[in-house]
mmCIF file of C-alpha atoms and ligand atoms in Angstrom:
data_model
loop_
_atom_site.group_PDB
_atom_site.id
_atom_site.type_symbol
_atom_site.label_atom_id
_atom_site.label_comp_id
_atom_site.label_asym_id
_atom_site.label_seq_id
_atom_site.Cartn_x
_atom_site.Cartn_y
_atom_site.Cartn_z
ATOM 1 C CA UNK A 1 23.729 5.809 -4.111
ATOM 2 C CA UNK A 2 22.251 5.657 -0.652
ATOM 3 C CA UNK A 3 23.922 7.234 2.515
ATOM 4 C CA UNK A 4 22.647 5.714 5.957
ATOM 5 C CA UNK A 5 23.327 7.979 8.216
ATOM 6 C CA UNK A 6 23.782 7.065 11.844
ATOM 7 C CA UNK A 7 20.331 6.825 13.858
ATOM 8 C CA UNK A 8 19.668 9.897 15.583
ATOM 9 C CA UNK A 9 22.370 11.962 13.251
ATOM 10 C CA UNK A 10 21.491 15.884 14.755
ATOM 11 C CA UNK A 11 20.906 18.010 11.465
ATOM 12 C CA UNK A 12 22.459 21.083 13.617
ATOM 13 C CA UNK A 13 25.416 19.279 14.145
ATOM 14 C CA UNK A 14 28.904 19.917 12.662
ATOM 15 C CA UNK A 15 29.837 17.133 11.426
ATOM 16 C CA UNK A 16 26.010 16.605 9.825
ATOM 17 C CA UNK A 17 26.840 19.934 8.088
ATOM 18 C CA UNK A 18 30.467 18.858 7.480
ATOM 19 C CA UNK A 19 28.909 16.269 5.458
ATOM 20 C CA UNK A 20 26.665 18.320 3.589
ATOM 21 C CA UNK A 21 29.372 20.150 2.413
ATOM 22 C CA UNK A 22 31.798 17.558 1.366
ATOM 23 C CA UNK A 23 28.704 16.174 -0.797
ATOM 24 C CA UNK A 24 27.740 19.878 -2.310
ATOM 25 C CA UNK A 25 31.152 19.723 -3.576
ATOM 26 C CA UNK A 26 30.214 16.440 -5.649
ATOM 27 C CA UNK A 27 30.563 17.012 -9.580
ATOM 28 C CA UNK A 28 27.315 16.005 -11.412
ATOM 29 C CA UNK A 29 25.746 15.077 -7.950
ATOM 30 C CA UNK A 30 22.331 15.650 -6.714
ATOM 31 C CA UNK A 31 21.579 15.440 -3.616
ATOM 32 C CA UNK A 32 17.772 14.358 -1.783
ATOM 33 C CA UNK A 33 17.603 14.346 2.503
ATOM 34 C CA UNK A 34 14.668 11.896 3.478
ATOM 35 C CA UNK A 35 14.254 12.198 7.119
ATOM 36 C CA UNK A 36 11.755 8.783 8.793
ATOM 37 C CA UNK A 37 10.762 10.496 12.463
ATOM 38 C CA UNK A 38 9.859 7.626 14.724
ATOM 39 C CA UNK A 39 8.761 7.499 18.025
ATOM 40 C CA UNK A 40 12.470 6.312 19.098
ATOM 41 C CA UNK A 41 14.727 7.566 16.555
ATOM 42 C CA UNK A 42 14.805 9.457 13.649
ATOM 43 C CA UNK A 43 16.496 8.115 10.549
ATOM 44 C CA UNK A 44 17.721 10.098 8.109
ATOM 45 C CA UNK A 45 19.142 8.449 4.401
ATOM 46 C CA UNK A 46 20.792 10.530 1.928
ATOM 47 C CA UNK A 47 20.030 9.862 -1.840
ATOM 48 C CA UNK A 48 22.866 10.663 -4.059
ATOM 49 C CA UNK A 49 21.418 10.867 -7.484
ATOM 50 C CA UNK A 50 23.498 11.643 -10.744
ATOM 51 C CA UNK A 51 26.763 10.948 -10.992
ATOM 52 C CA UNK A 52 27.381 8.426 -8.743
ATOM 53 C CA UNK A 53 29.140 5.976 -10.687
ATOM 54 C CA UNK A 54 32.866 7.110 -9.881
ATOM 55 C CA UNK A 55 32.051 7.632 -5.782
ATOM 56 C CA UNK A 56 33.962 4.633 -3.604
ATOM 57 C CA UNK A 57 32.211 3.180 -0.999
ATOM 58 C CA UNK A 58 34.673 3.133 1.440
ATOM 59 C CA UNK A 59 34.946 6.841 0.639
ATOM 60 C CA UNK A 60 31.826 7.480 1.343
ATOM 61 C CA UNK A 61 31.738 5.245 4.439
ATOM 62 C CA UNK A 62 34.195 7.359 6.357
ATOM 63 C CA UNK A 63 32.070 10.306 5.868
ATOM 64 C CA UNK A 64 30.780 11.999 8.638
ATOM 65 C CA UNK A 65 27.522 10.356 10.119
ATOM 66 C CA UNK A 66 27.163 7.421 7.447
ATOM 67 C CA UNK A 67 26.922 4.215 8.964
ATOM 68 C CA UNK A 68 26.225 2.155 5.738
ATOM 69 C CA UNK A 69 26.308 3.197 2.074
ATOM 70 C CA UNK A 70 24.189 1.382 -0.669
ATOM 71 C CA UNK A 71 24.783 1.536 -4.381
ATOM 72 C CA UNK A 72 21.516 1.318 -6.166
ATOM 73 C CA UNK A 73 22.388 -0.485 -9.158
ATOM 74 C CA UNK A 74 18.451 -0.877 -10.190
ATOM 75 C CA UNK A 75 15.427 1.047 -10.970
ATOM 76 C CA UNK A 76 13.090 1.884 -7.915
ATOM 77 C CA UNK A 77 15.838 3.286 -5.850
ATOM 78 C CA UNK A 78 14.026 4.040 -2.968
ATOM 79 C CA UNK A 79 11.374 1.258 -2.788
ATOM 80 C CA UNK A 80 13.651 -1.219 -4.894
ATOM 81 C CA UNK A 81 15.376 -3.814 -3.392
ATOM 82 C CA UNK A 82 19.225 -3.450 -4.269
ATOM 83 C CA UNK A 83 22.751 -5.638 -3.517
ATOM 84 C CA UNK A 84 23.414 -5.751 0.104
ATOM 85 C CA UNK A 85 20.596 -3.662 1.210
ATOM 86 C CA UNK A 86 18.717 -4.235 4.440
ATOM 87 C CA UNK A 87 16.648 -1.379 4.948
ATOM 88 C CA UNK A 88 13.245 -2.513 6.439
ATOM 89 C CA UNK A 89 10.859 -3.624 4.420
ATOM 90 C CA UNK A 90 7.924 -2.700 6.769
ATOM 91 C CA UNK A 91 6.326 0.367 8.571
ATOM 92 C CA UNK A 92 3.806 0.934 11.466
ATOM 93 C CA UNK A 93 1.048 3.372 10.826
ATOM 94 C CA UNK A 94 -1.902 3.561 13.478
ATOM 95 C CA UNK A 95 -0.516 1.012 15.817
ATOM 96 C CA UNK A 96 -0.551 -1.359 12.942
ATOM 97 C CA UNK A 97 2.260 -3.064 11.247
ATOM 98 C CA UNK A 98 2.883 -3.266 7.063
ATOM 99 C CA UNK A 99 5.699 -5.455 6.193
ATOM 100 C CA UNK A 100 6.765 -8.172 3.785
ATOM 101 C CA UNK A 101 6.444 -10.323 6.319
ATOM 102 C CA UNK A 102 2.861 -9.567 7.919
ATOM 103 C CA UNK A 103 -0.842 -10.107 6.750
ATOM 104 C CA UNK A 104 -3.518 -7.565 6.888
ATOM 105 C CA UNK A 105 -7.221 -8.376 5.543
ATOM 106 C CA UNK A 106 -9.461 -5.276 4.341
ATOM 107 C CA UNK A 107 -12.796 -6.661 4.090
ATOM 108 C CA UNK A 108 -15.509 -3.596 3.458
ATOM 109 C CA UNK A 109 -17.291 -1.871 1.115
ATOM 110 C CA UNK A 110 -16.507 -0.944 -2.424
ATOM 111 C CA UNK A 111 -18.533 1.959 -1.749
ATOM 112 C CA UNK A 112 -20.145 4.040 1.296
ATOM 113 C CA UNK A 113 -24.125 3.603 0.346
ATOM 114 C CA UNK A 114 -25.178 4.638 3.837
ATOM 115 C CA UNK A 115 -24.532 4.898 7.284
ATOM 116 C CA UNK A 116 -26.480 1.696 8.414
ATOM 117 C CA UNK A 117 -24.200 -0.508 5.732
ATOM 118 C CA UNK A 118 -21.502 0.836 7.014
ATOM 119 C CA UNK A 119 -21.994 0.176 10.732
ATOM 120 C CA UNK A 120 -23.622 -3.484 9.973
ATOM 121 C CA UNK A 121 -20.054 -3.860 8.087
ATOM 122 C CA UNK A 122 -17.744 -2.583 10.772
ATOM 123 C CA UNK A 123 -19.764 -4.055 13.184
ATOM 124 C CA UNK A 124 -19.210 -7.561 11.777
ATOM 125 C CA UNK A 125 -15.193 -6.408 11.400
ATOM 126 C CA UNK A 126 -15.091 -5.918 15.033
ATOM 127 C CA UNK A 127 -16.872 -9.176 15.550
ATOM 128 C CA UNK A 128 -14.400 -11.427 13.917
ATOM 129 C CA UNK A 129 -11.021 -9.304 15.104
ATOM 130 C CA UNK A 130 -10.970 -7.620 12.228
ATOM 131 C CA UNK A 131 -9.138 -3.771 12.475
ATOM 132 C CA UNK A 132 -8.673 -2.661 8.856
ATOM 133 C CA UNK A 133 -11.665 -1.864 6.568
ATOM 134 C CA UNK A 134 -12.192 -0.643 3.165
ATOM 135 C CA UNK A 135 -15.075 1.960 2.391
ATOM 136 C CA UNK A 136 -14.903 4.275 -1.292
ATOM 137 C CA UNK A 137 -16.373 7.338 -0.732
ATOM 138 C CA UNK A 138 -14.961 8.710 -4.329
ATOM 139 C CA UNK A 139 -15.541 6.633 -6.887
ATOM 140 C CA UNK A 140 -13.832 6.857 -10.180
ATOM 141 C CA UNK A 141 -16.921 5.040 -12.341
ATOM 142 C CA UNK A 142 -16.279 4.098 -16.601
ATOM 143 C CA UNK A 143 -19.810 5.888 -16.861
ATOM 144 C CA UNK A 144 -20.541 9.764 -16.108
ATOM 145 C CA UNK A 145 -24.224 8.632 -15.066
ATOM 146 C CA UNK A 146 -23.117 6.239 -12.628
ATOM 147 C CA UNK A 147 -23.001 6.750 -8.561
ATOM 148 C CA UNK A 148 -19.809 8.817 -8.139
ATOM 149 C CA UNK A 149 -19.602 7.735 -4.355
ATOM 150 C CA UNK A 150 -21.141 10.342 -1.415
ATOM 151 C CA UNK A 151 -17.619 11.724 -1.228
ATOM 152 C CA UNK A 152 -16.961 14.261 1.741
ATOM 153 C CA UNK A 153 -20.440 14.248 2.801
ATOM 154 C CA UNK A 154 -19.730 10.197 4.007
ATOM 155 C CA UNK A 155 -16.780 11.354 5.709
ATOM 156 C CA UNK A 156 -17.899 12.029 9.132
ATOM 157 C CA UNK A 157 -20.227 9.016 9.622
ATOM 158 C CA UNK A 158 -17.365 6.904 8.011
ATOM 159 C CA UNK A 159 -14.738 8.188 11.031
ATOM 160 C CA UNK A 160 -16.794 8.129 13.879
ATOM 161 C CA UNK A 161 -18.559 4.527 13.627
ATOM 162 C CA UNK A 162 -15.045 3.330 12.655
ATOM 163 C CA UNK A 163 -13.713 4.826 15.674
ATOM 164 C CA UNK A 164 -16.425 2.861 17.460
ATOM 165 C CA UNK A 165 -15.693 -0.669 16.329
ATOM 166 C CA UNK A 166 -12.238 -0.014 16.291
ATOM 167 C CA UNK A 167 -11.171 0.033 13.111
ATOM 168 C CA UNK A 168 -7.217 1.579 12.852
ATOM 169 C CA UNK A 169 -7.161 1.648 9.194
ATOM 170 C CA UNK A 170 -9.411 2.853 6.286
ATOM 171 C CA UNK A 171 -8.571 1.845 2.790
ATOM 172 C CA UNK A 172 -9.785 4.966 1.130
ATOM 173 C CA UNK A 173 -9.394 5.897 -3.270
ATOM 174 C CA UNK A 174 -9.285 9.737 -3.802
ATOM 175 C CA UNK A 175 -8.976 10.566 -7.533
ATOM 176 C CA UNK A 176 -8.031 14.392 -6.766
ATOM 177 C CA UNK A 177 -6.014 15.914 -3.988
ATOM 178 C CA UNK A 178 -9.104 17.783 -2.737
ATOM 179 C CA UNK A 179 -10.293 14.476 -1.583
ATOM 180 C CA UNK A 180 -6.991 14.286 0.418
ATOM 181 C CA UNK A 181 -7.616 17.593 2.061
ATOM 182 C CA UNK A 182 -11.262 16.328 2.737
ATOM 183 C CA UNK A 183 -10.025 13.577 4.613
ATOM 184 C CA UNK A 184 -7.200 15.552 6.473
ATOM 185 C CA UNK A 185 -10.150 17.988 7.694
ATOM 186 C CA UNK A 186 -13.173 15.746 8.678
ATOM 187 C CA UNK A 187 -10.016 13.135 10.412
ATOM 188 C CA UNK A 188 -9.318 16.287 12.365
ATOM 189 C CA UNK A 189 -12.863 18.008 12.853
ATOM 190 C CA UNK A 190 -13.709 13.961 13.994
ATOM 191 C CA UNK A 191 -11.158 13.881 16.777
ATOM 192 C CA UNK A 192 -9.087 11.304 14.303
ATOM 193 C CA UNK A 193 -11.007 8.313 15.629
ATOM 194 C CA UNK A 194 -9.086 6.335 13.104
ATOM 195 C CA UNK A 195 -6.431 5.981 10.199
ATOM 196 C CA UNK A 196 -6.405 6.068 6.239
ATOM 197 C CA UNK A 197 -4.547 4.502 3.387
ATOM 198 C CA UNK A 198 -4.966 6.647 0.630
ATOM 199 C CA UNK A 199 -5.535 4.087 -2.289
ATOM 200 C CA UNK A 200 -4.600 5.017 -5.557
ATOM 201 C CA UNK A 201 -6.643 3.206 -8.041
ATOM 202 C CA UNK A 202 -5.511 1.797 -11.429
ATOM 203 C CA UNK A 203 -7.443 4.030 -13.480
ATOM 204 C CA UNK A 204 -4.957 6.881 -11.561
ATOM 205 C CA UNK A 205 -1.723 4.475 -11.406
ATOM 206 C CA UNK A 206 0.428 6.998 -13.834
ATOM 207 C CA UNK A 207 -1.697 10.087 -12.634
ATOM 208 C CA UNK A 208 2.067 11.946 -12.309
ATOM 209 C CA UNK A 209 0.735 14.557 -10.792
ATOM 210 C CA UNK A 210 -1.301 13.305 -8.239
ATOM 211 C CA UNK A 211 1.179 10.807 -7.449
ATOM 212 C CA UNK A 212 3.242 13.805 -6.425
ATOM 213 C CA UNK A 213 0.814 15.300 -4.589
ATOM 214 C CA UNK A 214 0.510 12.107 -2.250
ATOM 215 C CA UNK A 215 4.133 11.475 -2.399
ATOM 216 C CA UNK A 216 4.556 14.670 -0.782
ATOM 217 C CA UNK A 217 2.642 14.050 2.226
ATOM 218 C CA UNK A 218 3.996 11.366 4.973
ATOM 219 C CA UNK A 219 0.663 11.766 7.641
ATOM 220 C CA UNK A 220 -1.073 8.594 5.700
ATOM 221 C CA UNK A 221 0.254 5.534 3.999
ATOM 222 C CA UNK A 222 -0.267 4.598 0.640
ATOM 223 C CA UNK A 223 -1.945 1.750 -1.372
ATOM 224 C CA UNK A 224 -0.894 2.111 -5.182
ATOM 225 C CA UNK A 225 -3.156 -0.437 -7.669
ATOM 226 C CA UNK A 226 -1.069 -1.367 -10.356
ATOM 227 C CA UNK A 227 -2.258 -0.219 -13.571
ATOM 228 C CA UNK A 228 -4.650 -2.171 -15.317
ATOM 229 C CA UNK A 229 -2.944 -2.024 -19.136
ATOM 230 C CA UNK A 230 0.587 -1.102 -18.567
ATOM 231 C CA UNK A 231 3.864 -3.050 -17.637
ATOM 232 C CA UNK A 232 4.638 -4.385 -14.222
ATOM 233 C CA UNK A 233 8.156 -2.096 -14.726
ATOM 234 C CA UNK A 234 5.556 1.364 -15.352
ATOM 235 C CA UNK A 235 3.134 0.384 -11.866
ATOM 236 C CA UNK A 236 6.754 -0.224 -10.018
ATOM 237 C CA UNK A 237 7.990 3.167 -11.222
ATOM 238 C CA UNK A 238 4.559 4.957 -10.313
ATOM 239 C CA UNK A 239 4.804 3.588 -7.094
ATOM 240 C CA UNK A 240 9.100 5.487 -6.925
ATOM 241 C CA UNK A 241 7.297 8.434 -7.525
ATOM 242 C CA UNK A 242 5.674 8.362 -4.205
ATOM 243 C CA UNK A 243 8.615 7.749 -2.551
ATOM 244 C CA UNK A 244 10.729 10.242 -4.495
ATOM 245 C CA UNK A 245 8.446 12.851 -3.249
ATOM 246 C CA UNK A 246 8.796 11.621 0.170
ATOM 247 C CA UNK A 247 6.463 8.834 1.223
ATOM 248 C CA UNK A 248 7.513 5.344 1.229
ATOM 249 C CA UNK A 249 4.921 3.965 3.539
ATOM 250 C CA UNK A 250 3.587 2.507 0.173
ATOM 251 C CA UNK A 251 1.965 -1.090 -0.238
ATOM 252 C CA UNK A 252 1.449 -2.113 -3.793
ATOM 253 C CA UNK A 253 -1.611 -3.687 -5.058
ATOM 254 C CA UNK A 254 -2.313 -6.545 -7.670
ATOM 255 C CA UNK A 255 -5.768 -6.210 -8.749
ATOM 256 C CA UNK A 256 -5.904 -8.128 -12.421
ATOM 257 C CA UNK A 257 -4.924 -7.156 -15.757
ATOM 258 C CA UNK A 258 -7.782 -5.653 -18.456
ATOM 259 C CA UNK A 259 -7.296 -8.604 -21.314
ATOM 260 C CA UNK A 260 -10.065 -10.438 -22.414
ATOM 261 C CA UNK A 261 -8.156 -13.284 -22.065
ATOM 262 C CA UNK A 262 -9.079 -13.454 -18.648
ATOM 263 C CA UNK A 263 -12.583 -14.183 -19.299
ATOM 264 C CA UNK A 264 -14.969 -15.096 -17.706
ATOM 265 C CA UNK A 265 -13.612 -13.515 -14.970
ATOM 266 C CA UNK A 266 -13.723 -9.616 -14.741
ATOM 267 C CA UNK A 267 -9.638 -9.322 -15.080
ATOM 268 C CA UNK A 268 -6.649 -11.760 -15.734
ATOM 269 C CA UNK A 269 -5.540 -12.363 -12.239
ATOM 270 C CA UNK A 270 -1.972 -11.719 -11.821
ATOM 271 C CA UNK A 271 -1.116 -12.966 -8.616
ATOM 272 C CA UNK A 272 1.814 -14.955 -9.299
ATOM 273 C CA UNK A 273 3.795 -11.607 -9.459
ATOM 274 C CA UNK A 274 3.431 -11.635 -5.878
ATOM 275 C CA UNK A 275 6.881 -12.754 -5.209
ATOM 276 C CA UNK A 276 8.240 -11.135 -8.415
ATOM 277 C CA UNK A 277 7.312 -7.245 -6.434
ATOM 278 C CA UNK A 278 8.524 -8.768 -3.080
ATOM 279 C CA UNK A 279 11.485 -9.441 -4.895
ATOM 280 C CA UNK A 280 12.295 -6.281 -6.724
ATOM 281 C CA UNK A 281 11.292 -3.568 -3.864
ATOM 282 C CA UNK A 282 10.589 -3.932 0.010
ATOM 283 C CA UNK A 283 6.868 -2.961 -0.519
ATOM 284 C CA UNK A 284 4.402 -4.902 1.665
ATOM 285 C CA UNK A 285 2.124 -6.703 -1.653
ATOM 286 C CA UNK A 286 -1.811 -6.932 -1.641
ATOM 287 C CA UNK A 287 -4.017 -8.737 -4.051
ATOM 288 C CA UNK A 288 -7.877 -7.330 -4.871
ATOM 289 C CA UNK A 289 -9.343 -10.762 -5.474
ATOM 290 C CA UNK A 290 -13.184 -8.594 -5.667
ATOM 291 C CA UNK A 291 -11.758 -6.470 -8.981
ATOM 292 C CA UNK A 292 -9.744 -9.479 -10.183
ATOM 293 C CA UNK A 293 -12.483 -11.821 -10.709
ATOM 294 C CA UNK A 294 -15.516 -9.771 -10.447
ATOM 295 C CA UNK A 295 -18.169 -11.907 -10.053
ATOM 296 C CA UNK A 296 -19.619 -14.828 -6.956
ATOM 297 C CA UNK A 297 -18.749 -18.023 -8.860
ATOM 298 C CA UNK A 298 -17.650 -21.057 -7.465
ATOM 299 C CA UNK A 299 -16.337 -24.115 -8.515
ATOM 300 C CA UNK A 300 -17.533 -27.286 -8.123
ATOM 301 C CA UNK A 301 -15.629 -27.963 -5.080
ATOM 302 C CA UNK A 302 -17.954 -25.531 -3.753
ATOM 303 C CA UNK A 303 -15.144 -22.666 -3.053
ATOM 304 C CA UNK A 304 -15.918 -19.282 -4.996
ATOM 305 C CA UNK A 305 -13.396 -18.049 -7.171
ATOM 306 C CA UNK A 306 -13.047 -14.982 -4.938
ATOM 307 C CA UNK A 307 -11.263 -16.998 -2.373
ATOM 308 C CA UNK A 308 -9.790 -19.559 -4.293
ATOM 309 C CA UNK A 309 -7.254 -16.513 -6.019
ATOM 310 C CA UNK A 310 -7.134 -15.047 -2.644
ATOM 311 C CA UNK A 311 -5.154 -18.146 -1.471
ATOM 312 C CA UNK A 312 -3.607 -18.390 -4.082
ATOM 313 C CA UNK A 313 -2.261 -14.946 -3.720
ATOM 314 C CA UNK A 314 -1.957 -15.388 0.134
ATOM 315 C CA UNK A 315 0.278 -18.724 -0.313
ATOM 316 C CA UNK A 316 2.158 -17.187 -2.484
ATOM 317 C CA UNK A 317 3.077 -14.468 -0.229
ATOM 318 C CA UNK A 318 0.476 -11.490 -0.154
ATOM 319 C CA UNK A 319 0.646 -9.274 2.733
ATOM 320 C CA UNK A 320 -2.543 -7.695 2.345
ATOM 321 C CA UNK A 321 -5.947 -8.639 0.969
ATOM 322 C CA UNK A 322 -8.546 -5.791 0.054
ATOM 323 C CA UNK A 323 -12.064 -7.559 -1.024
ATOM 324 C CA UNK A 324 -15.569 -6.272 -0.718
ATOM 325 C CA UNK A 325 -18.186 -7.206 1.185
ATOM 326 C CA UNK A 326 -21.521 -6.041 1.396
ATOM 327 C CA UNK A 327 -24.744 -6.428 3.740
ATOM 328 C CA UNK A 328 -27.018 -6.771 0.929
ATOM 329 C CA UNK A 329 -24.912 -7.029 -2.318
ATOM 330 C CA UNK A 330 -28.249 -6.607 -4.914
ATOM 331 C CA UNK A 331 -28.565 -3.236 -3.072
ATOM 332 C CA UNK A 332 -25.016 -1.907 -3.539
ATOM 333 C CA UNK A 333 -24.711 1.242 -5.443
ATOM 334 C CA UNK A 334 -21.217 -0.552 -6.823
ATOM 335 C CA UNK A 335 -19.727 -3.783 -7.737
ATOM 336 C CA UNK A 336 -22.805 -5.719 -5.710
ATOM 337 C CA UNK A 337 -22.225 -9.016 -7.983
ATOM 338 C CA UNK A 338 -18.714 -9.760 -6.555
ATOM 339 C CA UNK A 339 -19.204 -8.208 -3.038
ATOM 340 C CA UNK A 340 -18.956 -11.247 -0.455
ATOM 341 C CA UNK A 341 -21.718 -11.689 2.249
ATOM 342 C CA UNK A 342 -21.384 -11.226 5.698
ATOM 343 C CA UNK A 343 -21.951 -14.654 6.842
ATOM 344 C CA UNK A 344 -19.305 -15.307 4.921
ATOM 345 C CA UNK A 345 -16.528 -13.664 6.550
ATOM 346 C CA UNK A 346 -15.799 -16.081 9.163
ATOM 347 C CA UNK A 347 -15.489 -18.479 6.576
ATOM 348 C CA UNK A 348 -13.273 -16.205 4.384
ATOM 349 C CA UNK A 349 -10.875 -15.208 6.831
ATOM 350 C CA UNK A 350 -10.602 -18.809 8.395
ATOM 351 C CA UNK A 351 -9.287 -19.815 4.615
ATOM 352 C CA UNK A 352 -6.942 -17.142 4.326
ATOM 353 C CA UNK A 353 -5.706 -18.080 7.856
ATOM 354 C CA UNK A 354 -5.144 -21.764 6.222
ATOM 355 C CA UNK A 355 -3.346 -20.067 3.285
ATOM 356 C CA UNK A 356 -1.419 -17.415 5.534
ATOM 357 C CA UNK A 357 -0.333 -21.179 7.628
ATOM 358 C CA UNK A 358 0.604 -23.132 4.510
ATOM 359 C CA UNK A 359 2.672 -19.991 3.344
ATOM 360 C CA UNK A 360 4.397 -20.094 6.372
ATOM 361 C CA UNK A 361 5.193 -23.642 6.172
ATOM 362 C CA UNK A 362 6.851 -23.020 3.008
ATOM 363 C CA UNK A 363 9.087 -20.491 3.760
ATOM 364 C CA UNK A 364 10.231 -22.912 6.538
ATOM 365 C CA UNK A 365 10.373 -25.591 4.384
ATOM 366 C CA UNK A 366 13.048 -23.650 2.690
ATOM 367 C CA UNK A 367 14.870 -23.815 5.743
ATOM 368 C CA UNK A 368 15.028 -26.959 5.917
ATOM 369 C CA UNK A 369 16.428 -28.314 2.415
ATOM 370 C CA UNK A 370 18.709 -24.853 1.876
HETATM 371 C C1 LIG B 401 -11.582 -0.309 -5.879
HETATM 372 O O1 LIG B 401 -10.769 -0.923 -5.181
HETATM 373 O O2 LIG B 401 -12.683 0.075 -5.476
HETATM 374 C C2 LIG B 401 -11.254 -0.042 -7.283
HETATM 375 C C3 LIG B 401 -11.959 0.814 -8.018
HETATM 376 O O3 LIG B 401 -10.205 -0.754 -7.703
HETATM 377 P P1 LIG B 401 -9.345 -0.612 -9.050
HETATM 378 O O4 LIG B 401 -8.759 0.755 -9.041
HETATM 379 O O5 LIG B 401 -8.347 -1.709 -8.908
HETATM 380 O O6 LIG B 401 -10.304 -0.849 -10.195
HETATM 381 MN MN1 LIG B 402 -15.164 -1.736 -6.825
#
């Protein structure tokens, strides 16, 4: 059971301890304070986990400080979506909106190679109005010979040029939570010329512990891959741990399922559970269409593959899109043979644009003939 407490609810106050009380007094009940600080108002929700099952509602209502009370009759409790609940499903982080309802492209590299890629990139993200970027600087590889990514040494250069063209938002893997304390540090020693999403990837997706680690901090936003082999039920409960630790500024990310059934392409895509997550939690949904289908095939209408499952995933809802794009893909130190070109983002955002516009058409639609 949720308690929404009234916006602004002081924690010094008497009746917030009043409260307290009454609810240490609950049999069988644990009980979890998430405080959301916002520029305007701070809300605080009380989780009530345990015994919950004999609680009234109305009971609960008249409680000191609650304005609304939610039973969570689902998994996901935090990050589910539950019977007459209408937390947000959104969050702002860098001047930059996440939501169910928004659309954020994260065109970049797979990996940092060098500082001149990475200002041709951002360069060309500035160019078309682009503010979000994705650049791996720890790379998780299958082989222990392969390019590991420049790590913390990329760091610095990474900031500062993205500072320069603007960029609010980093899409950024870290495998370890040394990488998180890298970022924290060069962000800081930088002047924090712009933001990260921590991405956890989907060899990491049940990584418990780092999950907790990540969960634990609220200064950056998360972007949790679901996990390659496992059910969509086990990614959705990886992504609860991050909010049961304290962070809910998660997105959740669709990037193909390892089957060879999927062949040729590098992963089954699995984009038509883009409504199924929107449905069952408020997270904002992305879709990888680079790691999906892994290669720079198109079809004979002349469209690659790449963007042909990005609209599919965009028109079917997606709120983010993280694909790679390289200045000279046969030079990239990582996934070069599905990286996009850079002449070819105009031409890849203008489709997504199309798909974002027939998506919104269809939500209307529904509108119309409800
Ligand atoms: C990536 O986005 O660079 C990546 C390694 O993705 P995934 O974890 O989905 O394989
Ligand atoms: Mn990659």
């Amino acid at each position: 059971m949720i308690l929404i407490l009234d916006p602004n609810t002081q924690m010094h106050s008497a009746e917030y301890r009043q409260l307290l009380d009454h609810l240490a007094g609950l049999q069988g009940v644990q009980v979890r304070v998430h405080s959301e600080r916002g520029v305007e108002q701070t809300l605080t929700e009380i989780y009530l986990i345990g015994n919950t099952k004999a609680l009234e509602i109305e009971d609960m209502q008249s409680l000191p400080c609650v304005e609304r009370v939610v039973r969570v009759s689902q998994e996901y409790r935090i990050l589910g979506r539950h019977k007459d609940d209408s937390r947000p499903a959104h969050f702002e982080y860098n001047g930059v909106r996440f939501g169910q309802d928004t659309l954020n492209v994260f065109a970049g590299l797979c990996a940092v190679d060098n500082a001149e890629h990475v200002e041709i990139m951002l360069r060309a993200l500035r160019d078309n109005g682009q503010v979000c970027t994705r650049m791996g600087a720890y790379k998780p590889r299958t082989s222990p010979y392969a390019f590991q990514g420049h790590g913390k040494n990329c760091l610095p250069y990474v900031f500062e040029l993205a500072g320069k063209y603007g960029i609010k938002v980093i899409a950024m893997e870290i495998t370890h939570e040394s990488h998180l304390n890298e970022i924290r540090e060069v962000l800081h020693q930088t002047g924090n010329p712009t933001g990260v999403m921590l991405q956890i990837g989907t060899r990491n997706t049940q990584n418990f512990e780092l999950l907790k680690i990540v969960g634990r901090q609220q200064e950056f936003p998360v972007l949790l891959k679901r996990g390659f082999g496992i059910t969509l039920d086990e990614s959705l409960n990886a992504a609860e741990y991050l909010a049961s630790e304290g962070n809910r500024n998660v997105v959740f990310g669709l990037r193909g399922m390892k089957t060879n059934m999927g062949d040729p392409h590098r992963n089954m895509v699995d984009f038509a559970h883009v409504p199924v997550v929107k449905r069952l939690t408020r997270m904002p949904v992305c879709v990888d269409p680079s790691h999906s289908v892994g290669t720079r095939a198109a079809s004979p209408d002349g469209i690659m593959d790449v963007m042909h499952v990005t609209a599919q995933g965009v028109l079917a809802g997606a709120n983010m899109v993280l694909v790679d794009f390289h200045p000279l893909p046969p030079q990239a130190l990582v996934d070069g043979p599905q990286a996009l070109l850079l002449k070819e983002l105009p031409h890849f955002l203008e489709d997504v644009k199309i798909a974002r516009e027939a998506y919104l058409k269809r939500a209307e639609l529904v509108q119309k003939y409800k």
